[in-house]
Coordinates of C-alpha atoms and ligand atoms in Angstrom, one line a residue:
Chain A
M142 CA 110.3 115.3 99.0
A143 CA 112.6 117.9 100.7
V144 CA 115.0 120.0 98.6
P145 CA 118.2 118.5 100.1
R146 CA 116.9 115.0 99.3
F147 CA 116.7 115.9 95.7
W148 CA 119.8 118.0 95.7
R149 CA 122.0 115.4 97.1
N150 CA 121.2 113.2 94.0
I151 CA 122.0 115.8 91.4
P152 CA 125.2 114.2 90.1
A153 CA 123.3 110.9 89.5
R154 CA 120.1 112.8 88.2
Y155 CA 121.8 115.2 85.9
N156 CA 125.0 113.2 84.6
L157 CA 124.0 109.6 85.1
I158 CA 126.7 109.0 87.6
G159 CA 126.5 105.7 89.3
T160 CA 129.0 103.2 90.8
K161 CA 131.3 100.4 89.7
C162 CA 132.4 97.6 91.8
L163 CA 136.2 96.9 91.2
T164 CA 135.9 93.4 92.6
C165 CA 133.1 92.0 90.3
E166 CA 133.2 94.7 87.6
K167 CA 129.6 95.2 87.8
C168 CA 128.0 98.7 87.2
Y169 CA 125.2 100.0 89.3
F170 CA 122.7 102.9 88.8
P171 CA 121.7 104.7 91.0
P172 CA 124.9 104.7 93.1
R173 CA 125.3 102.3 95.8
T174 CA 127.6 102.3 98.8
T175 CA 127.9 98.4 99.0
C176 CA 128.1 96.0 96.2
P177 CA 125.0 93.8 96.2
A178 CA 127.0 91.0 94.8
C179 CA 130.2 91.1 96.7
R180 CA 128.8 92.9 99.8
R181 CA 131.9 93.3 102.2
A182 CA 134.4 92.1 99.6
G183 CA 133.2 94.9 97.2
K184 CA 135.2 97.9 96.1
I185 CA 133.0 100.7 95.0
E186 CA 133.9 103.6 92.8
M187 CA 132.1 106.3 90.8
H188 CA 131.1 105.5 87.2
K189 CA 129.6 107.8 84.6
F190 CA 127.3 105.9 82.3
E191 CA 127.2 106.8 78.4
G192 CA 123.4 107.0 78.5
I193 CA 122.8 104.6 75.7
G194 CA 120.4 101.6 76.3
E195 CA 117.5 99.6 75.1
V196 CA 113.8 99.5 76.2
V197 CA 113.0 96.4 78.3
T198 CA 109.4 97.3 78.7
Y199 CA 107.1 100.4 78.8
T200 CA 103.9 101.9 79.5
V201 CA 102.0 105.0 78.6
I202 CA 100.9 106.7 81.8
H203 CA 97.5 108.3 81.5
S204 CA 96.9 109.0 85.2
A205 CA 100.0 110.5 86.8
S206 CA 101.1 111.5 90.2
E207 CA 101.3 115.2 91.3
G208 CA 103.9 117.2 89.5
F209 CA 103.7 114.8 86.5
D210 CA 99.8 115.4 85.6
R211 CA 100.4 118.1 82.9
Q212 CA 102.7 115.8 81.0
T213 CA 100.1 113.0 80.3
P214 CA 99.9 111.0 78.4
Y215 CA 103.7 110.1 78.6
V216 CA 105.8 107.0 78.1
L217 CA 107.6 105.5 80.9
A218 CA 110.1 102.7 80.3
I219 CA 112.6 100.4 81.9
I220 CA 115.8 100.9 80.2
R221 CA 118.8 98.4 80.1
L222 CA 121.9 100.7 79.9
D223 CA 124.7 99.3 77.7
E224 CA 126.9 99.0 80.7
G225 CA 124.3 96.5 82.5
P226 CA 122.1 98.0 84.9
C227 CA 118.5 98.9 84.3
M228 CA 116.7 102.2 85.3
T229 CA 113.2 103.6 85.1
A230 CA 112.8 106.9 83.1
Q231 CA 110.4 108.7 80.8
I232 CA 110.9 108.5 77.1
V233 CA 110.4 111.5 75.1
C234 CA 108.7 110.2 72.0
D235 CA 105.2 109.6 70.5
P236 CA 103.3 106.9 72.4
N237 CA 102.7 105.2 69.1
E238 CA 106.5 105.0 68.4
I239 CA 107.7 103.2 71.3
E240 CA 108.5 99.5 71.2
I241 CA 110.2 96.8 73.3
G242 CA 113.9 96.7 72.1
M243 CA 114.0 100.2 70.9
K244 CA 117.5 101.8 71.2
V245 CA 117.4 104.9 73.3
Q246 CA 119.8 107.7 74.5
S247 CA 119.8 109.9 77.5
I248 CA 118.9 113.7 77.3
F249 CA 118.7 116.4 80.0
R250 CA 115.2 117.7 80.7
K251 CA 112.7 119.0 83.2
I252 CA 111.4 116.1 85.1
A253 CA 108.5 117.3 87.2
E254 CA 106.6 120.4 86.8
E255 CA 106.4 121.3 90.4
G256 CA 108.4 118.9 92.5
P257 CA 109.6 119.3 96.2
D258 CA 108.6 122.5 97.7
G259 CA 107.5 124.0 94.5
V260 CA 111.1 123.6 93.0
I261 CA 111.3 122.4 89.3
C262 CA 113.2 119.1 89.0
Y263 CA 115.6 118.4 86.2
G264 CA 117.2 115.1 85.3
T265 CA 117.5 112.4 82.8
K266 CA 114.9 111.3 80.4
F267 CA 115.5 109.2 77.1
A268 CA 114.8 109.8 73.4
P269 CA 114.9 107.2 70.5
K270 CA 118.5 107.0 69.4
R271 CA 118.7 108.4 65.8
Chain B
M219 CA 109.1 74.9 117.4
R220 CA 105.4 74.3 118.2
E221 CA 102.7 73.8 115.8
V222 CA 100.2 76.9 115.5
A223 CA 96.6 77.1 115.0
I224 CA 94.2 79.9 114.0
I225 CA 91.2 79.6 116.5
G226 CA 89.2 82.6 115.6
V227 CA 88.9 85.1 112.7
G228 CA 87.0 88.4 112.2
C229 CA 86.5 90.9 109.5
T230 CA 84.8 94.2 108.8
N231 CA 82.9 95.0 105.7
F232 CA 85.2 96.4 103.1
G233 CA 84.6 99.6 101.2
E234 CA 84.5 103.3 101.6
M235 CA 83.3 104.0 105.2
W236 CA 83.1 107.7 105.7
N237 CA 81.4 107.4 109.1
R238 CA 84.1 105.1 110.7
S239 CA 87.6 105.7 112.0
F240 CA 90.7 103.6 111.8
R241 CA 90.3 102.7 115.5
D242 CA 86.6 101.8 115.1
I243 CA 87.3 99.4 112.2
F244 CA 90.3 97.7 113.8
V245 CA 88.3 97.2 117.2
E246 CA 85.4 95.7 115.2
A247 CA 87.7 93.1 113.5
G248 CA 89.5 92.2 116.7
L249 CA 86.5 91.7 118.7
S250 CA 84.7 89.6 116.3
A251 CA 87.9 87.4 116.1
L252 CA 88.1 87.1 119.9
E253 CA 84.3 86.2 120.0
D254 CA 84.8 83.7 117.3
A255 CA 87.7 82.0 119.4
S256 CA 85.8 82.6 122.8
V257 CA 89.1 84.3 124.2
E258 CA 88.8 86.7 127.0
G259 CA 91.0 90.0 126.8
E260 CA 93.0 88.8 129.9
E261 CA 94.3 85.8 127.9
I262 CA 95.9 87.8 125.1
D263 CA 99.7 87.6 125.3
A264 CA 100.4 90.1 122.4
L265 CA 99.1 91.9 119.5
F266 CA 100.8 92.1 115.9
V267 CA 99.2 94.9 113.6
G268 CA 99.8 95.1 109.9
N269 CA 99.5 98.6 108.7
M270 CA 101.0 100.2 105.7
S271 CA 100.9 103.8 106.1
A272 CA 98.7 105.4 108.9
G273 CA 101.2 108.2 108.9
K274 CA 100.3 109.1 105.4
F275 CA 96.7 108.0 105.5
I276 CA 95.5 109.4 108.8
D277 CA 98.6 111.4 110.1
Q278 CA 98.9 109.0 113.0
E279 CA 101.9 106.7 114.1
H280 CA 102.3 104.8 117.3
I281 CA 99.8 102.3 116.1
G282 CA 100.5 99.5 118.6
S283 CA 99.6 101.8 121.5
L284 CA 96.5 103.2 119.9
I285 CA 95.2 99.7 119.0
A286 CA 95.7 98.3 122.3
D287 CA 94.2 101.2 123.9
Y288 CA 90.9 101.1 122.0
A289 CA 90.7 97.4 122.1
G290 CA 90.8 97.8 126.0
L291 CA 94.0 96.0 126.4
A292 CA 96.1 98.9 127.4
S293 CA 94.9 98.7 130.9
L294 CA 96.3 95.0 130.8
H295 CA 99.6 96.4 129.3
V296 CA 99.5 93.8 126.4
P297 CA 102.5 94.3 124.2
A298 CA 101.5 95.6 120.6
V299 CA 103.7 95.8 117.6
R300 CA 102.9 97.5 114.3
L301 CA 104.5 95.9 111.1
G302 CA 104.8 97.7 107.9
A303 CA 105.8 96.0 104.5
A304 CA 103.8 98.1 102.2
C305 CA 100.7 95.9 100.8
A306 CA 102.2 92.9 102.6
S307 CA 102.0 94.4 106.1
G308 CA 99.1 92.0 107.1
G309 CA 100.9 88.9 105.8
V310 CA 104.2 90.0 107.7
A311 CA 101.9 90.6 111.0
L312 CA 100.6 87.1 110.6
S313 CA 103.9 85.6 110.1
Q314 CA 105.4 87.4 113.0
G315 CA 102.5 86.3 115.2
V316 CA 102.9 82.8 114.1
L317 CA 106.7 82.8 114.8
A318 CA 106.0 84.2 118.3
V319 CA 103.5 81.5 119.2
A320 CA 105.5 78.7 117.5
S321 CA 108.7 79.8 119.6
G322 CA 106.9 79.3 122.8
Y323 CA 107.3 82.9 123.9
Y324 CA 103.6 83.7 123.7
D325 CA 100.5 81.5 123.8
I326 CA 97.4 83.6 122.6
V327 CA 98.3 86.2 120.0
V328 CA 96.0 88.3 117.9
A329 CA 97.4 89.1 114.5
G330 CA 95.5 91.8 112.7
G331 CA 95.7 94.4 109.9
A332 CA 93.9 97.6 109.2
E333 CA 94.1 100.5 106.7
K334 CA 91.8 103.5 106.6
M335 CA 92.4 105.1 103.1
T336 CA 89.5 107.4 102.5
D337 CA 90.3 110.0 105.1
V338 CA 92.8 111.5 102.3
G339 CA 91.6 112.4 98.9
T340 CA 92.4 110.2 95.9
G341 CA 95.7 112.0 95.2
G342 CA 96.9 111.6 98.9
A343 CA 96.0 107.8 98.6
I344 CA 97.9 107.5 95.4
D345 CA 100.9 109.3 96.8
A346 CA 100.8 107.0 99.9
L347 CA 100.6 103.8 97.8
A348 CA 103.5 105.1 95.7
S349 CA 105.7 105.0 98.8
A350 CA 105.7 101.1 98.2
A351 CA 107.9 101.8 95.2
D352 CA 111.3 103.3 95.3
R353 CA 110.5 107.1 95.8
E354 CA 113.7 108.4 94.5
W355 CA 114.4 106.1 91.5
E356 CA 110.9 105.0 90.3
V357 CA 108.3 107.6 91.6
L358 CA 110.4 110.7 91.0
M359 CA 111.4 109.4 87.5
G360 CA 107.6 109.6 86.6
A361 CA 106.3 106.1 87.7
T362 CA 103.0 105.4 89.3
F363 CA 102.1 102.3 91.1
P364 CA 99.8 101.1 88.3
G365 CA 102.5 102.1 85.7
L366 CA 105.0 99.7 87.3
Y367 CA 102.6 96.7 87.1
A368 CA 101.6 97.9 83.7
M369 CA 105.2 97.5 82.7
I370 CA 105.1 93.8 84.0
A371 CA 102.0 93.3 81.9
R372 CA 103.4 94.7 78.6
L373 CA 106.5 92.5 79.1
H374 CA 104.4 89.5 80.0
M375 CA 102.2 89.9 76.9
H376 CA 105.3 90.4 74.7
K377 CA 107.2 87.4 76.1
Y378 CA 104.3 84.9 76.6
G379 CA 101.5 86.1 74.3
T380 CA 99.3 86.9 77.1
T381 CA 96.3 88.6 75.7
R382 CA 94.4 91.8 76.9
E383 CA 91.2 89.8 77.2
Q384 CA 93.0 87.2 79.5
L385 CA 93.9 90.1 81.9
A386 CA 90.2 91.2 81.8
M387 CA 89.0 87.7 82.7
V388 CA 90.8 87.9 86.0
A389 CA 88.7 91.0 86.9
V390 CA 85.6 89.4 85.6
K391 CA 86.1 86.1 87.6
N392 CA 86.9 88.0 90.8
H393 CA 84.0 90.3 90.6
L394 CA 81.7 87.3 90.0
N395 CA 83.2 85.6 93.1
A396 CA 82.5 89.0 95.2
T397 CA 78.8 88.8 94.3
M398 CA 78.7 85.9 96.7
N399 CA 80.7 87.7 99.4
P400 CA 78.6 90.0 101.6
K401 CA 81.7 91.8 103.0
A402 CA 83.0 92.7 99.5
Q403 CA 83.4 96.2 98.3
Y404 CA 81.9 95.6 94.8
R405 CA 79.0 93.1 94.6
G406 CA 78.2 93.5 90.9
E407 CA 79.3 91.4 88.0
I408 CA 81.4 93.0 85.2
S409 CA 81.9 91.9 81.7
I410 CA 85.1 91.5 79.6
D411 CA 83.8 94.4 77.4
E412 CA 83.4 96.7 80.4
V413 CA 86.9 96.0 81.5
M414 CA 88.4 96.5 78.0
S415 CA 86.5 99.8 77.4
S416 CA 87.2 101.3 80.9
S417 CA 89.5 104.3 81.1
L418 CA 93.2 103.8 80.6
V419 CA 95.3 104.3 83.7
A420 CA 98.6 103.0 82.5
D421 CA 98.6 101.2 79.1
P422 CA 97.8 98.3 78.9
L423 CA 96.1 98.5 82.3
R424 CA 92.6 100.1 82.7
I425 CA 90.8 101.2 85.7
L426 CA 88.9 97.9 85.9
D427 CA 92.3 96.0 86.0
C428 CA 93.1 97.9 89.3
S429 CA 92.1 97.1 92.9
P430 CA 90.2 100.0 94.6
I431 CA 91.0 102.3 97.6
T432 CA 89.3 100.6 100.6
D433 CA 88.8 101.0 104.3
G434 CA 88.9 97.8 106.2
A435 CA 90.3 95.6 108.9
A436 CA 90.6 91.9 109.7
A437 CA 92.1 89.8 112.6
V438 CA 92.8 86.3 113.5
V439 CA 93.6 84.7 117.0
L440 CA 96.5 82.4 117.1
A441 CA 97.2 79.7 119.7
P442 CA 99.5 76.7 120.2
A443 CA 97.9 73.7 118.3
E444 CA 98.0 71.6 121.4
I445 CA 95.3 73.8 123.2
A446 CA 93.5 75.0 120.3
K447 CA 90.6 72.5 120.7
K448 CA 90.0 74.1 124.2
Y449 CA 88.7 77.1 122.2
T450 CA 87.1 75.8 119.1
E451 CA 86.0 72.7 117.6
S452 CA 87.4 73.6 114.2
P453 CA 90.9 74.9 114.4
V454 CA 92.7 75.6 111.3
Y455 CA 96.5 74.8 111.5
V456 CA 99.3 76.9 110.1
K457 CA 101.4 74.4 108.1
A458 CA 103.7 76.9 106.9
S459 CA 104.7 80.6 107.1
A460 CA 107.4 82.1 104.8
Q461 CA 108.5 85.4 103.8
A462 CA 110.9 86.6 101.2
T463 CA 112.3 89.9 99.9
D464 CA 113.6 91.2 96.5
T465 CA 114.8 94.5 95.2
I466 CA 112.5 97.4 96.0
S467 CA 112.7 98.7 92.4
L468 CA 111.0 96.5 89.6
H469 CA 113.9 97.6 87.2
D470 CA 116.5 95.8 89.4
R471 CA 114.8 92.4 89.2
R472 CA 116.3 89.3 87.5
D473 CA 113.2 89.0 85.5
I474 CA 110.6 91.8 85.2
T475 CA 107.7 89.2 84.8
T476 CA 108.7 87.0 87.7
L477 CA 108.1 87.9 91.3
D478 CA 111.2 86.1 92.7
A479 CA 110.0 86.9 96.2
T480 CA 106.9 85.0 95.5
V481 CA 108.9 82.1 94.1
Y482 CA 111.2 81.9 97.2
A483 CA 108.5 82.4 99.8
A484 CA 106.4 79.6 98.2
K485 CA 109.1 77.1 97.7
K486 CA 110.0 77.6 101.3
A487 CA 106.4 77.2 102.4
Y488 CA 105.9 74.0 100.3
K489 CA 109.0 72.5 101.8
I490 CA 108.0 73.3 105.3
A491 CA 104.5 71.9 104.9
S492 CA 105.8 69.0 102.8
I493 CA 103.2 69.6 100.1
R494 CA 103.3 70.3 96.5
P495 CA 101.2 73.2 94.6
I496 CA 98.9 70.5 93.3
D497 CA 97.8 69.8 96.7
I498 CA 96.2 73.2 97.3
D499 CA 92.6 73.3 97.2
L500 CA 92.1 77.1 97.0
A501 CA 94.3 80.1 97.1
E502 CA 93.8 83.8 98.0
V503 CA 96.4 85.6 95.9
H504 CA 97.7 89.2 95.6
D505 CA 95.7 90.5 92.6
C506 CA 96.3 94.2 93.2
F507 CA 96.3 94.5 89.3
T508 CA 95.0 91.8 87.0
I509 CA 98.4 91.0 85.9
G510 CA 99.4 90.4 89.6
E511 CA 97.1 87.2 89.6
I512 CA 98.5 85.9 86.4
C513 CA 102.0 86.1 87.7
A514 CA 101.0 84.7 91.1
I515 CA 99.5 81.5 89.8
E516 CA 102.6 80.9 87.8
D517 CA 105.1 82.0 90.5
L518 CA 103.2 79.9 93.2
G519 CA 103.7 76.8 90.8
F520 CA 100.2 76.3 89.9
V521 CA 100.9 76.6 86.1
P522 CA 104.2 76.9 84.3
K523 CA 105.7 80.3 83.6
G524 CA 103.9 82.0 80.9
N525 CA 100.6 79.9 81.1
G526 CA 98.8 82.1 83.5
G527 CA 96.8 83.8 80.8
P528 CA 95.6 80.6 79.0
A529 CA 94.9 79.0 82.4
T530 CA 92.8 81.7 83.5
E531 CA 90.9 81.7 80.2
D532 CA 90.5 77.7 80.6
G533 CA 88.8 78.3 84.0
L534 CA 91.6 76.6 86.1
T535 CA 91.2 79.4 88.7
A536 CA 87.5 79.7 88.6
L537 CA 85.3 79.0 91.8
D538 CA 84.5 75.5 90.1
G539 CA 87.9 75.1 88.6
K540 CA 90.9 72.8 89.7
I541 CA 92.4 75.5 91.8
P542 CA 89.9 78.2 92.7
V543 CA 91.8 81.5 93.2
N544 CA 90.5 84.4 95.2
P545 CA 86.9 83.0 96.0
S546 CA 86.6 86.1 98.3
G547 CA 86.8 88.4 95.3
G548 CA 90.4 89.0 95.8
L549 CA 92.0 92.5 96.1
K550 CA 90.2 93.5 92.9
A551 CA 86.7 93.2 94.0
C552 CA 86.6 92.4 97.7
G553 CA 88.8 95.4 98.3
H554 CA 92.2 96.3 99.2
P555 CA 92.7 98.1 102.6
V556 CA 96.5 97.6 102.0
G557 CA 97.5 96.6 105.7
A558 CA 94.4 94.5 106.2
T559 CA 94.7 92.4 103.0
G560 CA 97.2 89.8 104.3
I561 CA 95.0 88.9 107.3
K562 CA 91.8 89.0 105.2
Q563 CA 93.2 86.5 102.9
A564 CA 93.7 84.2 106.0
V565 CA 90.2 84.9 107.3
E566 CA 88.7 83.8 103.9
T567 CA 90.8 80.7 103.8
V568 CA 89.9 79.8 107.3
L569 CA 86.2 80.3 106.6
Q570 CA 86.5 78.2 103.3
L571 CA 88.5 75.4 105.3
R572 CA 85.8 75.4 108.0
G573 CA 83.1 75.1 105.3
E574 CA 81.6 78.4 106.4
A575 CA 81.9 80.4 103.1
G576 CA 78.3 80.3 102.0
K577 CA 77.5 80.6 98.4
R578 CA 81.2 81.0 97.4
Q579 CA 82.2 77.9 99.3
V580 CA 84.9 75.6 97.5
S581 CA 83.5 72.1 98.2
G582 CA 85.7 69.8 100.1
A583 CA 88.6 72.2 100.8
E584 CA 91.1 70.9 103.3
V585 CA 94.4 72.9 102.3
G586 CA 94.5 76.5 101.4
L587 CA 97.2 79.0 100.4
T588 CA 97.5 82.7 101.1
H589 CA 99.9 85.0 99.0
N590 CA 100.4 88.5 100.1
V591 CA 102.9 91.0 98.0
G592 CA 104.4 94.3 99.1
G593 CA 105.0 96.8 96.3
T594 CA 105.8 95.3 93.0
G595 CA 107.4 92.2 94.8
G596 CA 109.9 93.6 97.1
T597 CA 108.4 91.5 99.8
A598 CA 106.1 88.3 99.6
V599 CA 104.5 86.2 102.2
V600 CA 103.0 82.9 101.8
H601 CA 101.0 80.8 104.3
I602 CA 99.7 77.3 104.0
L603 CA 96.7 76.5 106.1
S604 CA 95.1 73.1 106.6
I605 CA 92.2 71.6 108.6
N606 CA 94.5 68.6 109.1
R607 CA 97.2 68.9 111.9
Ligands
ZN124 ZN1 131.0 93.5 93.3

């Protein structure tokens, strides 16, 4: 992935900035330019998520893609944020600790060892909410 | 709209073919389909080719022209289109070919699919396959393709009590079917224990839950039903062709354990064909991972949601079961050259309906269904084929 492609998503990746539709009041992450529910009738504005959510499902990755292979085994999950939308992210915890329904909170971390063009990618992971 | 028939089929062997190129395998499949249909090159009105990612696998785009050229059709200036929908590219090519003939715009159409996956290393192939998912918000967050299906499996087990053994039974059944398919990539039986002790890829999925990396191509020849008998004594009629989409990201789905694209495509297909799931004699479904087949038999309406595991355990989907699923060995054991898979499913179904499937023949099969999925369910294509017009 080219550097600008990663860089242009930095607000979303670093600070969990997504969007909210003023017409239906639904929140979306990552940001969208059109509300999938209201389409042309939607009114989109930026929305910062609190970063608190719950594990919907998870896996422990043993065989990873390039850039992630030095982190294995690691926990990957689908998290439902308290504001509604779901996202995919890593959970920083012991693989034996993870379970469906676990409360988690976002943390700022290095995501990929050597991402686009050798640049280290930072972004959001989650950890068990203490 | 006109009724459409499949008048010829062809398929290469599936496997790792180091000595054969993308163009070699596509031409082999295409020519054998034309020979099966007794169709001459001059009669072909158009080519529709399913291909997921020649750009990543062989560094080649402009596939329509390449294939027309090496099939000897460029001198006739036959129009050729390449269609991409990740692992559902073949199904989409078939669907578009069927629509083109049904509309009356073309008469004789070749719908094919091909993927040459072993010209890149395993890492390159895994990266190409990952582009079926959302690169920015799944892959770049640490997801792998098996990892996404593993999350479907984990939640399915949690919600419905599906067991690890039941997942393994899908692989065991499909490998058994593949022992009877001379074109299959894997021709040996495996046991539940072997699946359960194979190496972990993405918990709970293990390496023997995953379909392999495969080279292969397949093709079918389509014609209006009213002239099909001019070419073959045993045309197979396309009773329905339906495609549906869903969110590209797994996390945005209504329900992680249901592929709504499959549900919608199937409902539409059953309605067009005026049949019920119970009328299906055999199905070739998208078992890119063992959990994929469990979800498929539920979402296609063969069993209620959540019953896919127990139904598999009870033998419902076995070759001698009530609805034999993946008699070819499926993606799991026959192999999964991604862009070719949707067409290969149609080839297998046609052979079954013609009674030409050898040792793996489903006896008395009259109606078959094919189910092809792109990504984790962002695209699904369902076809219903029958020997009865
Ligand atoms: Zn809205």
